[in-house]
Coordinates of C-alpha atoms in Angstrom, one line a residue:
M551 CA -0.3 -19.6 9.8
S552 CA -0.7 -23.1 10.8
D553 CA -3.3 -25.4 11.4
Q554 CA -3.4 -24.4 15.3
T555 CA -5.0 -21.8 13.9
R556 CA -7.9 -20.7 12.7
T557 CA -9.3 -20.3 8.7
R558 CA -9.0 -16.7 8.1
A559 CA -12.6 -15.2 6.6
P560 CA -12.0 -12.3 4.1
R561 CA -12.2 -8.7 5.7
L562 CA -9.9 -10.0 8.4
R563 CA -7.5 -7.6 8.9
A564 CA -10.5 -4.3 8.3
A565 CA -11.0 -6.1 12.1
L566 CA -7.6 -6.6 13.3
A567 CA -6.7 -4.0 15.5
V568 CA -4.9 -0.6 16.0
A569 CA -1.4 -0.9 14.9
A570 CA 2.1 0.4 16.0
V571 CA 3.8 1.8 13.4
T572 CA 7.5 2.7 13.2
G573 CA 8.9 3.5 16.9
L574 CA 10.3 7.0 17.1
G575 CA 13.3 7.5 19.3
A576 CA 12.2 6.7 23.1
T577 CA 15.1 9.0 24.9
A578 CA 14.7 12.2 24.5
L579 CA 17.6 14.7 23.0
T580 CA 19.6 17.2 23.8
A581 CA 19.0 19.0 20.5
L582 CA 17.5 18.6 17.8
P583 CA 19.6 17.2 14.6
A584 CA 18.5 20.0 11.2
A585 CA 17.1 18.6 8.3
A586 CA 19.0 18.3 4.9
A587 CA 19.8 21.8 4.3
G588 CA 16.3 23.3 2.6
E589 CA 14.2 20.6 3.2
A590 CA 10.8 21.6 4.7
V591 CA 7.4 21.3 4.6
A592 CA 3.9 22.3 5.5
V593 CA 0.8 20.3 5.3
Q594 CA -2.6 21.5 4.1
Y595 CA -5.9 20.0 6.1
R596 CA -9.7 20.3 4.6
Q597 CA -12.4 18.2 6.3
S598 CA -14.5 16.1 3.7
A599 CA -17.1 14.8 6.1
T600 CA -18.3 15.8 9.7
G601 CA -20.8 13.0 10.3
S602 CA -20.0 9.3 12.7
D603 CA -19.2 6.7 10.5
Q604 CA -15.9 8.0 9.3
V605 CA -13.3 10.2 9.3
E606 CA -12.0 12.1 6.4
P607 CA -8.7 13.8 7.0
W608 CA -8.2 15.0 3.4
L609 CA -4.0 16.4 3.0
K610 CA -1.4 17.8 1.4
V611 CA 2.3 18.0 1.6
V612 CA 3.4 21.3 0.2
N613 CA 7.4 21.9 -0.6
T614 CA 8.3 25.0 1.5
G615 CA 12.5 24.7 1.1
T616 CA 14.5 25.0 -1.2
T617 CA 15.4 21.5 -2.4
G618 CA 13.5 18.3 -3.5
V619 CA 12.0 16.6 -0.3
P620 CA 11.7 12.8 -1.5
L621 CA 8.7 12.0 0.0
S622 CA 9.7 8.4 1.3
Q623 CA 11.5 10.0 3.8
V624 CA 8.0 12.4 4.3
K625 CA 5.7 11.1 7.7
V626 CA 2.2 13.0 8.3
R627 CA 0.9 12.5 12.1
Y628 CA -3.3 12.8 12.6
Y629 CA -4.1 12.5 16.1
F630 CA -7.6 11.2 17.4
K631 CA -9.5 10.5 20.4
A632 CA -9.9 6.6 20.3
D633 CA -13.5 5.6 21.0
A634 CA -13.8 2.8 23.7
G635 CA -12.7 -0.4 22.8
A636 CA -12.1 0.2 18.8
S637 CA -9.7 -0.8 16.5
Y638 CA -9.6 1.0 13.2
A639 CA -9.4 0.5 9.6
Y640 CA -7.7 2.8 7.0
A641 CA -8.0 3.6 3.4
C642 CA -7.2 6.1 0.7
S643 CA -10.2 6.4 -1.2
W644 CA -7.9 8.9 -4.2
A645 CA -5.0 10.5 -4.8
V646 CA -3.1 12.4 -7.1
K647 CA -0.2 10.6 -6.6
G648 CA -1.5 7.5 -6.5
C649 CA -3.1 5.5 -3.3
A650 CA -0.5 2.4 -4.0
N651 CA 2.4 5.4 -3.0
I652 CA 0.7 6.5 -0.2
T653 CA 0.7 4.4 3.8
G654 CA -1.8 4.6 6.1
T655 CA -0.4 2.4 10.0
F656 CA -1.7 3.6 13.6
G657 CA -0.2 3.7 16.9
T658 CA -0.3 4.9 19.8
L659 CA 0.2 7.9 22.0
A660 CA 2.9 6.8 25.3
N661 CA 1.1 10.5 26.6
P662 CA -2.2 10.4 25.8
T663 CA -4.7 13.1 26.4
A664 CA -7.9 14.8 26.5
T665 CA -8.2 14.9 22.7
A666 CA -5.6 12.1 21.6
D667 CA -4.3 9.1 22.5
R668 CA -3.8 7.2 19.1
Y669 CA -2.3 8.8 15.7
L670 CA -2.7 8.1 11.7
E671 CA 0.5 7.8 10.5
V672 CA 1.0 8.8 6.3
G673 CA 3.6 7.5 4.7
F674 CA 4.9 7.3 1.0
T675 CA 6.3 4.2 -0.6
A676 CA 9.3 5.7 -3.0
G677 CA 6.8 5.8 -6.1
A678 CA 5.1 8.9 -4.8
G679 CA 8.7 10.5 -6.3
T680 CA 10.5 14.0 -4.6
L681 CA 8.6 17.3 -4.4
A682 CA 10.2 20.2 -6.3
P683 CA 10.7 23.2 -4.3
G684 CA 7.3 25.0 -4.0
A685 CA 5.0 21.8 -5.1
D686 CA 2.6 19.9 -3.5
T687 CA 1.0 16.1 -3.4
G688 CA -1.6 17.6 -4.7
D689 CA -5.4 15.6 -2.8
M690 CA -4.9 13.1 -1.0
Q691 CA -8.7 11.7 0.3
L692 CA -7.6 9.7 3.1
R693 CA -10.4 7.7 5.2
F694 CA -10.6 6.2 8.7
H695 CA -13.4 3.9 10.2
R696 CA -13.9 1.8 13.4
S697 CA -13.2 -1.8 11.6
N698 CA -16.8 -3.1 13.0
W699 CA -18.3 -0.1 11.2
Q700 CA -20.2 1.1 14.4
P701 CA -20.6 4.8 14.7
L702 CA -17.0 7.0 15.5
N703 CA -17.2 10.8 17.7
Q704 CA -14.8 13.0 16.0
G705 CA -15.8 16.0 18.1
D706 CA -13.1 14.9 20.5
D707 CA -10.2 14.5 18.0
Y708 CA -7.2 16.8 18.8
S709 CA -6.7 17.0 15.0
F710 CA -10.2 17.4 13.3
G711 CA -11.0 20.8 12.3
P712 CA -15.0 20.9 11.7
A713 CA -14.7 24.3 9.8
Q714 CA -11.6 23.9 8.0
T715 CA -13.8 23.3 4.5
T716 CA -11.2 24.2 2.0
Y717 CA -7.3 23.2 1.9
A718 CA -5.2 26.0 4.0
N719 CA -1.9 25.4 6.4
W720 CA -2.7 23.0 9.5
T721 CA -0.8 22.9 13.0
K722 CA -2.1 20.8 14.0
V723 CA -0.8 17.8 11.8
T724 CA 2.2 17.2 12.7
A725 CA 5.6 16.5 10.3
T726 CA 9.0 15.3 9.5
V727 CA 11.3 14.2 7.1
G728 CA 13.9 11.9 7.2
G729 CA 12.9 11.2 11.2
V730 CA 13.2 15.1 11.5
P731 CA 10.1 16.6 13.0
V732 CA 9.7 19.7 10.7
W733 CA 6.3 20.7 10.8
G734 CA 3.1 21.3 13.3
T735 CA 2.3 20.8 17.1
A736 CA 1.7 17.6 18.6
P737 CA -0.3 17.2 21.9
A738 CA 1.2 18.4 24.8
G739 CA 3.7 15.8 25.9
N740 CA 4.6 13.5 22.9
E741 CA 6.9 16.2 20.8
P742 CA 8.1 13.5 18.0
T743 CA 11.8 13.5 18.6
P744 CA 14.0 12.5 16.0
T745 CA 14.5 9.0 15.0
P746 CA 18.2 7.8 15.5
T747 CA 20.7 6.4 12.5
P748 CA 20.7 2.9 13.9
T749 CA 23.9 1.7 15.7
G750 CA 24.9 -0.8 17.7
P751 CA 27.3 -3.8 17.5
T752 CA 27.5 -5.5 14.5
T753 CA 29.8 -8.4 16.0
P754 CA 27.7 -11.6 17.1
P755 CA 26.9 -11.5 20.9
P756 CA 28.7 -14.2 23.3
T757 CA 27.3 -17.9 22.3
G758 CA 24.4 -18.9 23.9
A759 CA 21.5 -21.1 23.0
A760 CA 21.1 -20.9 19.4
L761 CA 18.5 -22.7 16.8
F762 CA 19.9 -22.4 12.9
D763 CA 19.3 -24.0 9.8
D764 CA 21.1 -23.5 6.1
F765 CA 18.3 -26.1 4.8
D766 CA 20.5 -28.0 3.1
Y767 CA 18.5 -31.2 2.6
T768 CA 17.8 -33.3 -0.2
G769 CA 14.2 -33.2 -0.2
H770 CA 11.1 -33.7 2.0
A771 CA 11.9 -37.1 2.6
D772 CA 15.4 -36.5 4.0
P773 CA 15.3 -38.3 7.3
A774 CA 17.8 -35.3 8.7
I775 CA 14.8 -32.9 8.8
G776 CA 12.7 -34.9 11.4
S777 CA 16.0 -35.2 12.5
H778 CA 16.8 -31.5 12.7
G779 CA 13.5 -31.2 15.0
W780 CA 11.6 -30.1 11.4
S781 CA 8.0 -31.5 10.5
V782 CA 6.6 -31.2 6.8
R783 CA 2.8 -30.8 7.3
S784 CA 1.0 -33.1 5.4
N785 CA -2.5 -33.3 7.7
S786 CA -5.3 -31.4 6.5
G787 CA -7.5 -28.1 7.8
G788 CA -7.3 -24.5 7.3
P789 CA -6.0 -22.2 7.2
G790 CA -6.8 -21.9 3.4
V791 CA -9.0 -22.8 0.7
P792 CA -11.6 -25.8 2.4
G793 CA -10.9 -29.1 0.9
A794 CA -6.8 -27.8 -0.3
T795 CA -4.0 -30.3 0.3
W796 CA -0.9 -29.5 2.5
A797 CA 1.2 -31.2 -0.1
P798 CA 4.9 -32.5 1.4
E799 CA 6.1 -32.9 -2.0
N800 CA 5.4 -28.9 -2.4
V801 CA 8.5 -28.8 -0.5
T802 CA 12.1 -28.9 -2.4
F803 CA 14.9 -28.2 -1.7
A804 CA 18.0 -26.6 -3.8
K805 CA 21.3 -24.6 -4.5
E806 CA 21.4 -21.2 -5.6
G807 CA 24.9 -20.2 -5.9
T808 CA 26.9 -21.6 -3.0
N809 CA 23.3 -21.1 -0.8
S810 CA 21.2 -24.0 -0.1
I811 CA 17.6 -22.7 -0.4
M812 CA 13.8 -24.0 0.9
N813 CA 10.9 -23.7 -1.4
L814 CA 7.4 -23.8 -1.2
R815 CA 5.3 -23.6 -3.8
S816 CA 1.4 -23.5 -3.6
S817 CA -0.9 -24.5 -6.7
T818 CA -4.4 -24.4 -7.6
A819 CA -6.6 -25.0 -10.6
G820 CA -9.0 -23.3 -9.5
T821 CA -10.9 -25.8 -7.1
G822 CA -10.7 -26.7 -3.3
E823 CA -9.6 -30.3 -4.4
S824 CA -6.5 -28.8 -7.4
T825 CA -5.2 -26.5 -4.4
R826 CA -2.1 -27.7 -2.4
H827 CA -0.8 -25.7 0.1
A828 CA 3.2 -26.0 1.8
E829 CA 4.0 -25.8 5.4
V830 CA 7.7 -26.6 7.3
L831 CA 7.0 -26.2 11.3
T832 CA 9.6 -27.1 14.2
K833 CA 7.9 -29.7 15.9
A834 CA 8.9 -29.0 19.1
T835 CA 7.5 -25.4 20.6
K836 CA 10.2 -24.3 22.6
F837 CA 11.2 -21.0 21.2
K838 CA 10.2 -17.6 23.7
N839 CA 12.0 -14.5 24.7
G840 CA 14.8 -13.9 22.1
T841 CA 16.0 -13.3 17.9
Y842 CA 13.9 -15.1 14.8
A843 CA 15.3 -14.2 12.0
A844 CA 15.1 -15.9 8.2
R845 CA 15.7 -14.8 4.3
V846 CA 12.7 -14.5 2.5
R847 CA 12.2 -14.6 -0.8
F848 CA 8.5 -13.5 -1.3
S849 CA 6.8 -13.4 -5.1
D850 CA 3.9 -11.2 -6.5
A851 CA 3.8 -13.3 -9.8
P852 CA 3.0 -16.8 -10.0
V853 CA 5.7 -19.2 -11.6
S854 CA 3.5 -20.4 -14.2
G855 CA -0.3 -19.8 -15.2
P856 CA -2.9 -17.2 -14.4
D857 CA -1.8 -13.9 -11.7
G858 CA -4.7 -12.8 -9.3
D859 CA -4.9 -15.7 -6.1
R860 CA -5.0 -14.4 -2.9
V861 CA -2.0 -16.3 -1.9
V862 CA 0.0 -15.7 2.1
Q863 CA 3.0 -16.2 2.3
T864 CA 4.6 -15.8 5.4
F865 CA 7.4 -16.6 8.5
F866 CA 5.8 -16.5 11.8
T867 CA 5.8 -18.3 15.7
I868 CA 2.5 -19.8 17.4
N869 CA 1.4 -21.8 19.9
D870 CA -2.6 -23.5 20.6
L871 CA -5.1 -21.6 21.1
K872 CA -6.5 -23.7 24.4
A873 CA -9.6 -22.4 24.4
P874 CA -11.3 -19.1 22.6
M875 CA -9.6 -15.9 23.8
A876 CA -7.0 -17.6 26.1
D877 CA -4.8 -15.2 27.6
D878 CA -2.0 -17.5 27.5
Y879 CA -1.7 -17.6 23.2
A880 CA 1.0 -16.0 21.3
E881 CA 1.4 -15.7 17.5
Y882 CA 3.6 -13.2 15.8
D883 CA 3.8 -13.2 11.9
F884 CA 4.7 -11.9 8.4
E885 CA 2.6 -12.1 6.2
Y886 CA 3.1 -11.2 3.4
L887 CA 0.2 -10.7 0.2
P888 CA 1.0 -10.3 -3.0
N889 CA -2.3 -9.9 -4.7
G890 CA -4.5 -9.0 -1.9
G891 CA -6.7 -10.2 0.1
W892 CA -9.0 -9.8 3.3
G893 CA -10.4 -6.6 1.9
E894 CA -7.3 -5.3 0.8
P895 CA -7.2 -5.1 -2.8
A896 CA -3.7 -5.4 -3.6
N897 CA -0.3 -6.6 -2.4
I898 CA 0.5 -5.6 1.3
L899 CA 2.8 -6.8 3.9
Y900 CA 1.8 -7.4 7.6
T901 CA 3.5 -8.0 10.9
T902 CA 1.1 -8.8 13.6
S903 CA 1.3 -9.4 17.1
W904 CA -1.5 -11.7 18.8
E905 CA -3.0 -11.9 22.4
T906 CA -5.7 -14.2 21.8
Y907 CA -8.7 -14.7 19.6
R908 CA -12.6 -15.9 19.4
P909 CA -13.2 -17.8 16.2
D910 CA -16.4 -17.8 16.6
P911 CA -18.5 -15.5 16.7
W912 CA -15.1 -14.0 15.9
E913 CA -13.1 -11.6 17.8
A914 CA -9.4 -10.8 17.6
V915 CA -6.5 -9.3 20.3
N916 CA -3.4 -8.2 18.7
Q917 CA -1.6 -5.5 16.9
H918 CA -0.7 -4.8 13.5
S919 CA 2.1 -2.8 11.2
E920 CA 1.3 -2.8 7.5
V921 CA 3.1 -1.2 3.8
R922 CA 1.2 -1.6 1.0
A923 CA 3.7 -1.7 -1.5
S924 CA 5.6 -4.4 -3.6
Y925 CA 8.0 -6.8 -1.7
A926 CA 8.6 -8.8 -4.3
G927 CA 12.4 -10.4 -3.4
W928 CA 14.5 -11.5 -1.1
H929 CA 13.9 -9.8 2.3
D930 CA 16.2 -10.1 5.4
L931 CA 13.3 -10.0 8.3
V932 CA 13.9 -9.3 11.9
L933 CA 11.3 -10.2 15.0
T934 CA 12.9 -9.1 18.4
V935 CA 11.0 -10.3 22.0
D936 CA 11.7 -9.1 25.4
D937 CA 10.2 -8.4 28.8
D938 CA 9.3 -5.0 26.9
S939 CA 8.0 -5.2 23.6
I940 CA 8.1 -7.0 19.8
V941 CA 9.8 -5.1 17.4
Y942 CA 9.9 -6.3 13.6
H943 CA 12.6 -5.1 11.0
V944 CA 12.3 -6.0 7.2
D945 CA 15.7 -5.1 5.5
G946 CA 17.7 -3.8 8.8
Q947 CA 14.9 -0.9 9.4
E948 CA 12.1 -0.8 12.2
F949 CA 8.6 -1.9 10.6
G950 CA 6.4 -1.9 13.5
R951 CA 6.7 -2.0 17.0
H952 CA 3.7 -3.4 19.5
D953 CA 3.0 -3.3 23.4
A954 CA 4.3 -5.1 26.1
R955 CA 0.6 -6.9 26.3
Y956 CA 1.2 -9.2 22.9
L957 CA 4.6 -10.4 24.8
P958 CA 4.4 -14.4 25.1
E959 CA 3.3 -16.4 28.1
R960 CA 3.9 -19.6 26.4
P961 CA 6.7 -21.1 24.5
M962 CA 6.1 -21.2 20.6
S963 CA 6.9 -23.2 17.4
I964 CA 9.0 -21.1 14.3
N965 CA 6.9 -22.2 11.1
F966 CA 6.8 -21.2 7.5
N967 CA 3.8 -21.6 5.1
Q968 CA 2.5 -20.3 2.0
W969 CA -1.3 -21.0 1.2
L970 CA -4.4 -19.4 -0.4
I971 CA -7.2 -17.5 1.6
D972 CA -9.7 -18.3 -1.4
L973 CA -10.3 -18.9 -4.8
A974 CA -12.3 -15.5 -5.5
G975 CA -8.8 -14.0 -6.9
Q976 CA -8.6 -15.7 -9.7
T977 CA -11.5 -17.6 -10.9
S978 CA -9.7 -19.4 -13.8
T979 CA -9.4 -23.5 -14.1
T980 CA -5.7 -23.3 -15.9
P981 CA -3.1 -24.8 -13.1
R982 CA -1.1 -22.3 -11.8
S983 CA 1.9 -22.4 -9.0
Y984 CA 3.1 -19.9 -6.8
D985 CA 6.6 -20.4 -4.8
Q986 CA 8.6 -18.8 -1.8
K987 CA 11.7 -19.2 -0.8
V988 CA 13.9 -19.9 2.5
D989 CA 17.5 -19.0 2.9
Y990 CA 18.0 -19.6 6.1
V991 CA 16.4 -19.3 9.5
L992 CA 18.0 -18.1 12.9
H993 CA 16.8 -17.9 16.3
V994 CA 18.9 -16.6 19.4
K995 CA 17.2 -17.5 23.1
D996 CA 16.9 -14.3 25.5
Q997 CA 19.4 -12.0 23.2
V998 CA 17.4 -9.6 20.6
L999 CA 20.1 -8.6 18.6
T1000 CA 20.6 -6.4 15.9
P1001 CA 19.9 -6.9 12.4
A1002 CA 23.6 -6.2 11.5
Q1003 CA 24.4 -8.3 14.3
V1004 CA 21.8 -11.2 12.8
A1005 CA 23.4 -11.2 9.5
A1006 CA 27.1 -11.4 11.6
K1007 CA 25.9 -14.2 13.4
V1008 CA 25.0 -15.6 10.3
A1009 CA 27.7 -15.3 8.3
A1010 CA 29.6 -17.0 11.0
Y1011 CA 28.2 -20.2 11.2
R1012 CA 28.7 -19.9 7.4
S1013 CA 32.0 -19.1 7.2
A1014 CA 32.7 -22.2 10.3
G1015 CA 30.6 -24.3 7.6
T1016 CA 27.9 -25.1 10.1
A1017 CA 24.6 -26.0 7.9
F1018 CA 22.5 -26.4 11.4
E1019 CA 22.9 -26.2 14.8
D1020 CA 19.9 -27.0 17.8
T1021 CA 21.3 -25.8 21.2
V1022 CA 17.5 -24.7 22.3
P1023 CA 16.6 -26.4 25.7
A1024 CA 13.4 -28.0 25.4
S1025 CA 10.9 -25.8 27.6

């Protein structure tokens, strides 16, 4: 986030609006492809709480087929009726497979019914392993609640079974394997369809207005940075640790192989005065619909010193909030928290689309998706904005799809930054520093590119020896 936004308080993410998860195919198919031979699962359910403070769907996934099923290919949906105006937060209390290997995201049904307009989608990381024939996952003690902890009503929830106090097969929860429906019955009109295999063109689209930067600079004071439309932040203010400095010298450039790399370093010795954040942003707010892409290296561990600080590593677009709850605000984020924060205990990647917010008292209108897993290493991040939706891709796979209500009304800037939420994660006064690297950034105005097209367009720039181009007109 840039200084155009607010300083976020801990547990902010628990107050975010309902998430959109990886979108399933929107077009009805005439025939459903079969799951891989022998792949089949059942879902067992029991309720652990009938009260009004939180929903506790405890689940087991059982392999009823004849071959092993990689749990990373399994998605389970629990359907419910949202309370008016409510947003929700997911948590895992305990799981045989380990809570770190289980993900939970919220989605909105295309065809709401009297008993369901939302769902919790439960997934698994690769660390959950493969489920052998006849085996089950063991307990997954899951829960979710209203983000403000106000009372909720389970009685009108499609998947809720008040009498289900012991594990048994439950067809009001659905499951897919590799995007193929294999278990359960969704609320009427919301039958899941298989996730289509991404195809689409891989060649770059016709030439149009674009920004491309390979970040081939000598340092933060290189005059070309400014002439190319970038600003290296030096002014004070949020977000992050009070009293911290936004340090231009913490933005450096180097070669890694044949590519030029921008490095953003955050450092601290445990005090606000010793904390240094880093940010690079476009001076112009002229970017709106189209494709945004960057190759970013997130890191889980510090370059030196003790680990544990609540670091935020980002790629995002934003414009200014003209007034609290102004409806022409826009912001679209990739945010990686390697050590947790905002109420999260461990690493998590968020994508968030903002409609607006009020800083005091805090109120947010947005939609987010998240995966609780390590994303250390290089990742291809792609964000597309058209007249219908905002779609996020990570490494060629759809990560989140957000609603038309969050589309931008005004142009935005493009930003990268790295900063510390607070100093509570690591209280040592030993100096430490964290690095976030950026290989390139690309924006193509008014064109929605596939991740493959992004890769092809970047390759074409590099093949032509073009390190920088900006043909996007001023807004």
